[in-house]
Tab-separated table of C-alpha atoms in Angstrom:
chain	number	residue	atom	x	y	z
C	23	MET	CA	0.188	-0.400	-0.174
C	24	LEU	CA	1.574	3.672	-1.191
C	25	VAL	CA	0.354	6.089	1.263
C	26	VAL	CA	0.878	9.723	0.258
C	27	ASP	CA	0.658	12.559	2.018
C	28	ASP	CA	2.867	15.178	2.866
C	29	ASN	CA	2.552	15.913	6.101
C	30	ALA	CA	5.516	13.355	7.499
C	31	LEU	CA	3.372	13.000	11.664
C	32	ASN	CA	0.598	11.745	9.341
C	33	VAL	CA	2.551	9.573	7.058
C	34	GLU	CA	3.953	7.837	10.171
C	35	LEU	CA	1.031	7.395	12.185
C	36	LEU	CA	-0.898	5.872	9.173
C	37	ALA	CA	2.210	3.911	7.892
C	38	VAL	CA	2.413	2.587	11.665
C	39	THR	CA	-1.735	2.126	12.131
C	40	LEU	CA	-1.544	0.570	8.750
C	41	ASP	CA	1.289	-1.622	9.672
C	42	ARG	CA	-0.520	-3.123	12.629
C	43	LEU	CA	-3.772	-4.205	10.040
C	44	GLY	CA	-1.380	-6.406	8.020
C	45	TYR	CA	-1.107	-3.679	5.505
C	46	GLU	CA	2.864	-3.704	4.077
C	47	VAL	CA	3.562	0.585	3.375
C	48	VAL	CA	5.498	2.126	1.553
C	49	THR	CA	5.341	6.335	1.695
C	50	ALA	CA	5.345	9.337	-0.541
C	51	ASP	CA	5.510	13.053	0.442
C	52	SER	CA	3.925	14.801	-2.731
C	53	GLY	CA	2.144	14.026	-5.745
C	54	ARG	CA	5.149	13.414	-7.710
C	55	SER	CA	6.633	11.007	-5.752
C	56	ALA	CA	3.707	9.071	-5.231
C	57	LEU	CA	3.761	8.450	-9.132
C	58	ASP	CA	7.557	7.834	-9.268
C	59	ALA	CA	6.577	5.040	-6.189
C	60	VAL	CA	3.941	3.653	-8.616
C	61	GLU	CA	5.659	3.649	-11.228
C	62	THR	CA	8.238	1.601	-9.791
C	63	LEU	CA	6.436	-0.236	-6.105
C	64	SER	CA	3.380	-1.382	-8.098
C	65	PRO	CA	0.825	-0.999	-4.778
C	66	ASP	CA	-1.948	-2.506	-4.541
C	67	VAL	CA	-4.014	0.736	-3.216
C	68	VAL	CA	-2.971	4.075	-2.541
C	69	LEU	CA	-4.099	6.570	0.025
C	70	MET	CA	-3.948	9.691	-1.045
C	71	ASP	CA	-4.257	13.043	0.573
C	72	VAL	CA	-6.071	16.466	-1.521
C	73	LEU	CA	-3.792	19.677	-0.668
C	74	MET	CA	-0.602	18.898	-0.746
C	75	PRO	CA	2.314	21.691	-2.154
C	76	GLY	CA	3.464	21.264	-5.927
C	77	MET	CA	1.654	18.481	-7.237
C	78	SER	CA	-1.918	17.995	-5.924
C	79	GLY	CA	-3.753	14.819	-4.564
C	80	LEU	CA	-5.802	15.054	-8.071
C	81	GLU	CA	-3.456	16.394	-10.353
C	82	ALA	CA	-0.723	13.238	-9.568
C	83	LEU	CA	-5.194	11.670	-9.725
C	84	ARG	CA	-5.745	12.422	-13.090
C	85	GLN	CA	-1.804	11.770	-14.223
C	86	LEU	CA	-2.144	7.770	-12.529
C	87	ARG	CA	-5.091	7.165	-14.453
C	88	SER	CA	-3.970	8.443	-18.206
C	89	ARG	CA	-1.290	5.268	-17.118
C	90	ALA	CA	-2.546	2.479	-19.180
C	91	GLU	CA	-0.660	0.227	-16.690
C	92	ALA	CA	-2.485	2.376	-12.886
C	93	SER	CA	-5.868	3.040	-14.703
C	94	ASP	CA	-7.007	0.681	-12.781
C	95	LEU	CA	-5.249	1.008	-9.377
C	96	PRO	CA	-7.625	1.924	-6.354
C	97	VAL	CA	-6.943	4.707	-5.526
C	98	ILE	CA	-8.301	6.446	-2.331
C	99	LEU	CA	-8.919	9.851	-1.497
C	100	VAL	CA	-8.227	12.111	1.857
C	101	SER	CA	-9.472	15.273	2.429
C	102	GLY	CA	-10.516	17.238	4.973
C	103	LEU	CA	-14.536	17.695	5.888
C	104	GLY	CA	-15.097	21.346	4.233
C	105	GLU	CA	-13.465	20.156	0.229
C	106	THR	CA	-16.680	18.332	-0.440
C	107	GLU	CA	-15.595	19.699	-3.857
C	108	ASP	CA	-12.420	17.982	-4.488
C	109	ILE	CA	-14.367	14.505	-3.518
C	110	VAL	CA	-16.613	15.180	-6.390
C	111	ASP	CA	-13.679	16.614	-8.262
C	112	GLY	CA	-11.209	13.246	-7.591
C	113	LEU	CA	-14.158	10.533	-8.209
C	114	ARG	CA	-14.569	12.491	-11.578
C	115	LEU	CA	-11.295	12.071	-12.354
C	116	GLY	CA	-11.298	8.560	-11.075
C	117	ALA	CA	-10.447	8.050	-7.600
C	118	ASN	CA	-12.694	4.770	-6.149
C	119	ASP	CA	-13.312	5.498	-2.730
C	120	TYR	CA	-12.454	8.482	0.195
C	121	VAL	CA	-12.039	9.077	3.655
C	122	THR	CA	-12.300	12.995	5.528
C	123	LYS	CA	-10.259	13.698	8.354
C	124	PRO	CA	-9.747	13.286	10.992
C	125	ILE	CA	-10.108	9.376	9.382
C	126	ASN	CA	-12.139	6.990	11.353
C	127	LEU	CA	-9.906	3.927	11.703
C	128	PRO	CA	-12.477	1.330	11.230
C	129	VAL	CA	-13.786	3.090	8.163
C	130	LEU	CA	-10.564	3.595	6.613
C	131	GLN	CA	-10.074	-0.218	7.578
C	132	ALA	CA	-13.246	-1.673	5.801
C	133	ARG	CA	-12.625	0.609	2.604
C	134	LEU	CA	-8.644	-0.674	1.573
C	135	ALA	CA	-10.442	-4.452	2.456
C	136	THR	CA	-12.937	-3.408	-0.273
C	137	GLN	CA	-10.368	-2.335	-2.698
C	138	THR	CA	-7.956	-4.606	-2.150
C	139	ALA	CA	-9.782	-7.133	-2.770
C	140	LEU	CA	-11.265	-5.960	-5.717
C	141	LYS	CA	-7.882	-4.868	-7.231
C	142	ARG	CA	-6.717	-8.386	-6.425
C	143	ALA	CA	-10.245	-9.529	-8.177
C	144	ARG	CA	-9.119	-8.016	-11.201
C	145	ASP	CA	-5.446	-8.739	-11.174
C	146	ASP	CA	-7.358	-12.680	-10.636
C	147	LEU	CA	-9.292	-11.954	-13.217
C	148	ARG	CA	-6.486	-10.604	-16.100
C	149	ARG	CA	-4.482	-13.273	-14.921
C	150	SER	CA	-7.219	-15.556	-16.104
C	151	ALA	CA	-7.664	-13.401	-20.009
C	152	GLN	CA	-3.735	-13.150	-20.298
C	153	LEU	CA	-3.861	-17.229	-19.090
C	154	LEU	CA	-6.851	-17.583	-21.838
C	155	GLU	CA	-5.292	-15.961	-24.551
C	156	ALA	CA	-2.471	-17.798	-24.491
C	157	GLU	CA	-4.121	-21.238	-24.595
C	158	LEU	CA	-6.531	-19.798	-27.134
C	159	GLU	CA	-2.864	-18.639	-29.295
C	160	ARG	CA	-1.917	-22.525	-28.242
C	161	LYS	CA	-4.790	-23.757	-29.645
C	162	ALA	CA	-4.934	-22.041	-32.845
C	163	ARG	CA	-1.557	-22.405	-33.732
C	164	ASP	CA	-2.629	-26.102	-33.616
C	165	LEU	CA	-5.364	-25.635	-35.438
C	166	ASP	CA	-3.016	-24.523	-38.416
C	167	MET	CA	-0.917	-27.336	-38.030
C	168	ALA	CA	-3.694	-30.337	-38.024
C	169	ALA	CA	-5.267	-27.860	-41.356
C	170	HIS	CA	-1.774	-28.431	-43.052
C	171	VAL	CA	-1.751	-31.562	-42.214
C	172	GLN	CA	-5.521	-32.668	-43.581
C	173	ARG	CA	-3.908	-30.411	-46.745
C	174	SER	CA	-0.801	-32.733	-47.036
C	175	ILE	CA	-2.904	-35.687	-47.408
C	176	LEU	CA	-5.962	-34.547	-49.451
C	177	PRO	CA	-4.808	-34.617	-53.636
C	178	GLN	CA	-4.613	-31.353	-54.496
C	179	ALA	CA	-4.684	-31.634	-58.684
C	180	SER	CA	-6.373	-34.431	-60.566
C	181	PRO	CA	-3.540	-36.597	-61.789
C	182	THR	CA	-3.113	-38.223	-64.838
C	183	LEU	CA	-5.713	-40.727	-65.179
C	184	HIS	CA	-6.390	-43.029	-68.002
C	185	ARG	CA	-9.139	-42.253	-70.202
C	186	LEU	CA	-10.652	-40.786	-67.196
C	187	LYS	CA	-11.612	-37.766	-65.546
C	188	THR	CA	-12.274	-36.298	-62.190
C	189	ALA	CA	-13.098	-33.257	-59.762
C	190	TRP	CA	-14.364	-32.782	-56.169
C	191	TYR	CA	-15.094	-30.556	-53.815
C	192	TYR	CA	-14.964	-30.336	-50.158
C	193	GLU	CA	-15.668	-28.128	-47.424
C	194	PRO	CA	-15.405	-28.874	-43.981
C	195	THR	CA	-17.344	-27.392	-41.344
C	196	SER	CA	-14.562	-25.961	-39.604
C	197	GLU	CA	-10.771	-25.165	-40.393
C	198	VAL	CA	-10.193	-28.639	-40.644
C	199	GLY	CA	-12.594	-31.476	-40.825
C	200	GLY	CA	-13.429	-35.398	-40.847
C	201	ASP	CA	-14.025	-36.497	-44.249
C	202	LEU	CA	-11.159	-38.337	-46.395
C	203	TYR	CA	-11.193	-38.561	-50.255
C	204	ASP	CA	-8.833	-39.845	-52.587
C	205	VAL	CA	-7.470	-40.744	-55.836
C	206	VAL	CA	-4.446	-42.804	-56.647
C	207	PRO	CA	-4.002	-44.606	-60.348
C	208	LEU	CA	-3.174	-48.206	-60.689
C	209	SER	CA	-1.317	-50.471	-62.055
C	210	GLY	CA	-2.813	-51.062	-66.239
C	211	GLY	CA	-4.293	-47.226	-66.132
C	212	ARG	CA	-7.436	-48.551	-63.356
C	213	THR	CA	-7.889	-45.792	-60.820
C	214	PHE	CA	-8.909	-46.287	-57.578
C	215	LEU	CA	-11.637	-43.669	-55.876
C	216	PHE	CA	-12.279	-42.720	-51.749
C	217	VAL	CA	-14.152	-41.524	-49.906
C	218	ALA	CA	-14.741	-41.462	-45.888
C	219	ASP	CA	-16.401	-39.760	-43.287
C	220	ALA	CA	-15.052	-40.025	-40.467
C	221	MET	CA	-18.070	-39.545	-36.806
C	222	GLY	CA	-17.941	-36.270	-35.537
C	223	HIS	CA	-16.032	-32.667	-36.740
C	224	GLY	CA	-12.802	-31.302	-35.755
C	225	VAL	CA	-9.124	-31.999	-34.409
C	226	GLN	CA	-10.593	-35.761	-33.499
C	227	ALA	CA	-12.747	-36.128	-36.388
C	228	ALA	CA	-9.001	-34.597	-38.684
C	229	LEU	CA	-7.180	-36.859	-36.961
C	230	VAL	CA	-9.063	-40.276	-36.935
C	231	VAL	CA	-8.853	-39.956	-40.792
C	232	SER	CA	-5.472	-39.341	-40.948
C	233	ILE	CA	-4.762	-42.596	-39.571
C	234	VAL	CA	-7.163	-43.750	-42.373
C	235	LYS	CA	-5.325	-42.314	-44.676
C	236	ALA	CA	-1.864	-43.673	-43.149
C	237	THR	CA	-3.824	-47.315	-43.005
C	238	LEU	CA	-4.872	-47.107	-46.287
C	239	THR	CA	-1.942	-46.014	-47.925
C	240	ALA	CA	-0.233	-49.366	-46.372
C	241	TYR	CA	-3.000	-51.824	-47.675
C	242	LEU	CA	-3.459	-49.914	-50.951
C	243	GLY	CA	-1.536	-52.605	-53.261
C	244	ALA	CA	-4.588	-54.740	-51.801
C	245	GLY	CA	-7.090	-52.003	-53.869
C	246	ASP	CA	-7.830	-55.394	-55.917
C	247	ASP	CA	-9.081	-56.700	-53.583
C	248	LEU	CA	-12.260	-54.022	-52.090
C	249	ALA	CA	-13.496	-56.467	-49.528
C	250	GLY	CA	-10.611	-56.969	-47.761
C	251	LEU	CA	-8.938	-53.802	-48.359
C	252	LEU	CA	-11.863	-52.766	-45.760
C	253	THR	CA	-11.329	-55.275	-43.657
C	254	ARG	CA	-7.637	-54.416	-42.943
C	255	LEU	CA	-8.910	-51.060	-42.138
C	256	ASP	CA	-11.775	-52.046	-39.865
C	257	GLU	CA	-8.962	-53.969	-38.021
C	258	THR	CA	-6.246	-51.843	-37.990
C	259	ILE	CA	-8.230	-48.964	-36.197
C	260	ALA	CA	-10.786	-50.531	-34.785
C	261	GLY	CA	-8.419	-50.251	-31.524
C	262	LEU	CA	-7.812	-46.784	-32.263
C	263	LEU	CA	-10.721	-45.194	-32.431
C	264	ASP	CA	-12.313	-44.886	-28.203
C	265	GLY	CA	-15.958	-45.464	-29.680
C	266	ARG	CA	-15.630	-43.480	-32.954
C	267	PHE	CA	-16.247	-44.679	-36.697
C	268	VAL	CA	-15.631	-44.136	-40.286
C	269	THR	CA	-17.845	-44.849	-43.067
C	270	ALA	CA	-16.157	-45.351	-46.617
C	271	ALA	CA	-16.617	-45.828	-49.838
C	272	ALA	CA	-13.843	-47.506	-52.067
C	273	CYS	CA	-14.723	-48.791	-56.309
C	274	VAL	CA	-12.125	-49.187	-58.871
C	275	ILE	CA	-12.884	-47.898	-62.545
C	276	ASP	CA	-11.170	-50.120	-65.086
C	277	PRO	CA	-11.526	-47.617	-68.529
C	278	GLU	CA	-10.518	-50.760	-70.585
C	279	SER	CA	-12.793	-53.129	-69.488
C	280	ARG	CA	-14.858	-50.650	-68.574
C	281	GLN	CA	-15.498	-52.800	-65.027
C	282	LEU	CA	-16.245	-50.426	-61.873
C	283	ARG	CA	-15.268	-52.168	-58.193
C	284	TYR	CA	-17.018	-50.979	-55.282
C	285	ALA	CA	-16.921	-51.515	-51.491
C	286	LEU	CA	-19.115	-49.587	-48.921
C	287	ALA	CA	-18.369	-49.983	-44.809
C	288	GLY	CA	-21.915	-47.908	-43.550
C	289	HIS	CA	-21.324	-44.744	-46.402
C	290	PRO	CA	-24.162	-43.487	-48.984
C	291	PRO	CA	-24.648	-45.719	-51.937
C	292	PHE	CA	-22.158	-44.356	-55.315
C	293	LEU	CA	-23.999	-43.137	-57.671
C	294	VAL	CA	-24.079	-44.212	-61.507
C	295	SER	CA	-24.780	-42.857	-64.750
C	296	GLY	CA	-25.675	-44.563	-68.004
C	297	SER	CA	-27.249	-44.709	-71.149
C	298	THR	CA	-30.432	-45.828	-68.909
C	299	GLY	CA	-30.006	-42.554	-66.488
C	300	VAL	CA	-28.657	-43.103	-62.814
C	301	LYS	CA	-28.644	-46.502	-60.543
C	302	THR	CA	-27.506	-46.422	-57.095
C	303	ILE	CA	-25.362	-48.956	-56.175
C	304	GLY	CA	-23.812	-50.410	-53.161
C	305	GLU	CA	-25.160	-52.832	-50.431
C	306	GLY	CA	-24.124	-51.461	-46.990
C	307	SER	CA	-22.186	-53.087	-44.162
C	308	PRO	CA	-20.458	-52.176	-40.889
C	309	PRO	CA	-19.130	-48.806	-40.602
C	310	LEU	CA	-15.317	-49.107	-40.262
C	311	GLY	CA	-13.326	-49.282	-36.688
C	312	ILE	CA	-16.271	-50.907	-34.908
C	313	GLY	CA	-15.079	-54.561	-34.495
C	314	LEU	CA	-17.541	-56.337	-35.465
C	315	GLY	CA	-15.723	-59.466	-37.200
C	316	ARG	CA	-18.019	-59.349	-39.741
C	317	PRO	CA	-16.595	-60.068	-43.676
C	318	TYR	CA	-17.093	-56.618	-45.753
C	319	ARG	CA	-18.181	-57.267	-49.448
C	320	SER	CA	-17.575	-56.217	-53.303
C	321	ASP	CA	-19.266	-56.087	-56.254
C	322	GLU	CA	-18.123	-55.280	-59.987
C	323	MET	CA	-20.575	-54.245	-62.536
C	324	THR	CA	-19.993	-53.493	-66.239
C	325	LEU	CA	-20.297	-49.437	-67.052
C	326	ASP	CA	-21.751	-47.874	-69.719
C	327	PRO	CA	-19.472	-45.715	-72.638
C	328	GLU	CA	-18.899	-42.186	-70.795
C	329	ALA	CA	-20.823	-42.998	-68.013
C	330	GLY	CA	-20.406	-41.478	-64.246
C	331	VAL	CA	-19.526	-42.141	-61.129
C	332	LEU	CA	-20.038	-40.365	-58.228
C	333	LEU	CA	-19.130	-40.395	-54.412
C	334	TYR	CA	-20.240	-38.221	-51.203
C	335	SER	CA	-19.879	-37.600	-47.886
C	336	ASP	CA	-22.874	-37.056	-46.497
C	337	GLY	CA	-22.818	-33.813	-46.153
C	338	LEU	CA	-24.591	-33.742	-48.648
C	339	THR	CA	-27.524	-36.212	-48.591
C	340	GLU	CA	-28.235	-34.042	-45.166
C	341	ALA	CA	-27.825	-30.811	-45.901
C	342	HIS	CA	-31.106	-28.837	-44.443
C	343	ASP	CA	-32.474	-26.037	-45.567
C	344	PRO	CA	-33.368	-23.020	-43.357
C	345	GLU	CA	-36.609	-25.019	-42.575
C	346	GLY	CA	-34.730	-27.812	-41.498
C	347	ALA	CA	-35.855	-30.655	-44.585
C	348	GLN	CA	-32.501	-33.202	-45.742
C	349	PHE	CA	-31.674	-32.644	-49.002
C	350	GLY	CA	-31.763	-36.529	-49.350
C	351	LEU	CA	-30.777	-39.265	-52.101
C	352	GLU	CA	-33.510	-39.427	-53.815
C	353	ALA	CA	-33.024	-35.175	-54.742
C	354	LEU	CA	-29.490	-36.021	-55.537
C	355	THR	CA	-30.437	-39.085	-57.839
C	356	ALA	CA	-32.256	-36.900	-59.796
C	357	ARG	CA	-30.155	-34.097	-60.054
C	358	TYR	CA	-27.472	-36.552	-61.141
C	359	ALA	CA	-29.719	-37.442	-63.763
C	360	ASP	CA	-30.240	-34.072	-65.164
C	361	LEU	CA	-25.601	-34.005	-64.927
C	362	ASN	CA	-25.822	-37.281	-67.019
C	363	GLY	CA	-22.534	-37.115	-69.424
C	364	THR	CA	-21.594	-33.413	-68.136
C	365	ASP	CA	-18.257	-33.650	-67.837
C	366	PRO	CA	-16.488	-33.964	-63.495
C	367	ALA	CA	-15.111	-30.483	-63.388
C	368	GLU	CA	-18.803	-28.907	-64.377
C	369	THR	CA	-20.451	-31.638	-61.821
C	370	ILE	CA	-19.080	-30.410	-59.011
C	371	ARG	CA	-19.901	-27.303	-59.722
C	372	SER	CA	-23.916	-27.574	-60.960
C	373	LEU	CA	-24.024	-29.760	-57.509
C	374	ARG	CA	-22.446	-26.902	-55.437
C	375	ALA	CA	-24.666	-24.407	-57.039
C	376	THR	CA	-27.709	-26.907	-56.368
C	377	LEU	CA	-26.745	-27.375	-52.632
C	378	LYS	CA	-26.415	-23.688	-51.951
C	379	THR	CA	-30.014	-22.850	-53.309
C	380	PHE	CA	-31.461	-25.452	-51.358
C	381	ARG	CA	-28.898	-24.130	-48.150
C	382	GLY	CA	-29.949	-20.468	-48.151
C	383	ASP	CA	-28.233	-19.022	-44.901
C	384	GLU	CA	-28.531	-22.053	-43.675
C	385	PRO	CA	-24.370	-23.102	-42.804
C	386	PRO	CA	-23.788	-26.335	-43.370
C	387	SER	CA	-24.522	-28.757	-40.360
C	388	ASP	CA	-21.444	-31.109	-41.834
C	389	ASP	CA	-18.171	-31.845	-43.685
C	390	LEU	CA	-18.673	-31.685	-47.709
C	391	THR	CA	-17.193	-34.119	-49.873
C	392	ILE	CA	-18.414	-34.562	-53.871
C	393	LEU	CA	-15.496	-36.601	-55.800
C	394	ALA	CA	-17.051	-37.050	-59.272
C	395	ALA	CA	-15.443	-39.401	-62.052
C	396	ARG	CA	-16.015	-39.837	-66.002
C	397	LEU	CA	-15.037	-42.043	-67.933
C	398	VAL	CA	-13.350	-40.445	-71.359
C-alpha cells in the first residue's frame, strides 16, 4: 500500500496503524513522488491526501488515470470535512473512494479491505484472461498445424489418368474436417477412388481420418480386393478410435474393360450414370472401426461408355434447408441424372450451386465431400 501525504506525522501514524492491520506500507510526501512510487513499486492501493504543495493529489490522480498500467489502480482520497468539491472532482477523475479527516480507522480499514479485494480480483481476472489468450493462441497454432497436415494428405490436383476424368470438392465445417477423399492411379490404367467420413467434426475427426489415410496407404496394394482392404482398415483402426467410427466408399474403375469394382462400409451408396439413367449401387456394411468382425463384400458392374460415377459424404444428402428439411438421396439422384454426360468439373459446380440454393442462408452442419468421375 502507498500512503501519500506531505505531513510527515500523518504519514508516520498511518503507516504504524496500517502495519498493525497487516498491510505492507510504503510512503510518499508529494504527488510527484507518488507517481514515481507507483511506477517502481506497483502498490495494490493508494491512500492519497488531496491538498499537497506542488502537485496536488487530484493532479497526481489525473496523471495516474492517464497511464494504462495504473488506469484501474485503486485510489482512496483523503480530504478535510469542508472539501466536498475536491472529493467530487476526485471521483470524476476516477478515485475509487474517499475518507475524511480526522480519519475514522474502522471506516478506513473497511474501505481498504474492499478496494484491496477488488484489485486482487481484477488482477486475477486479468491473469486468467492472459492465460486464456495464450491458450487460445496455442490452440490456434495447433489448429493451423492440423489444417496443414490435413491438406497434405488430400490430393491437391487431379492426377493424369487413363481415359478417366475426375474432379472433387471439399468443404469442412471448420478449419479441419472429418472427411477424406483420394484418387490414386493403379497399374493397368485403372484408378482407385475413395471417400471416407469420420464420426464428429474438427480436430478429433481430422486425426481419425489421418489414421485412415495412413492405413489406406499401407494397404493400397490390395486395391483389387476391396472387401479385404476394408477389412484391414477396420481391423487396424478398431482399437484406436475409442468408440468412434468411419464410413467409407471405395471403388476401382478400369476404363479399358469398363469394369467398376466397389465396396461400402456404412457409407451412402454410389451413383452411377449411363445410357439408361442413374443407378444407386452399394450394399450397406458396418462402418470401419466398430470391430464387429463381420466380413465386407465387394461387387462389380460394367459401365456404359462415358458413364459417370459419383462418391460423396452424407454432408451432401443430409444438408438442411432453412426449414430443416434434408436434401436427400432422391433429390441428389434426380439432379445427377440431369447432369448425365457432363464433365466432372461441371458436375461438381452444378451440384454445389444446387446445394447452395437449397441451403439458402443455412450454414453447413456437416463436412461435405463430392468426388465425380467419368469415362472418356
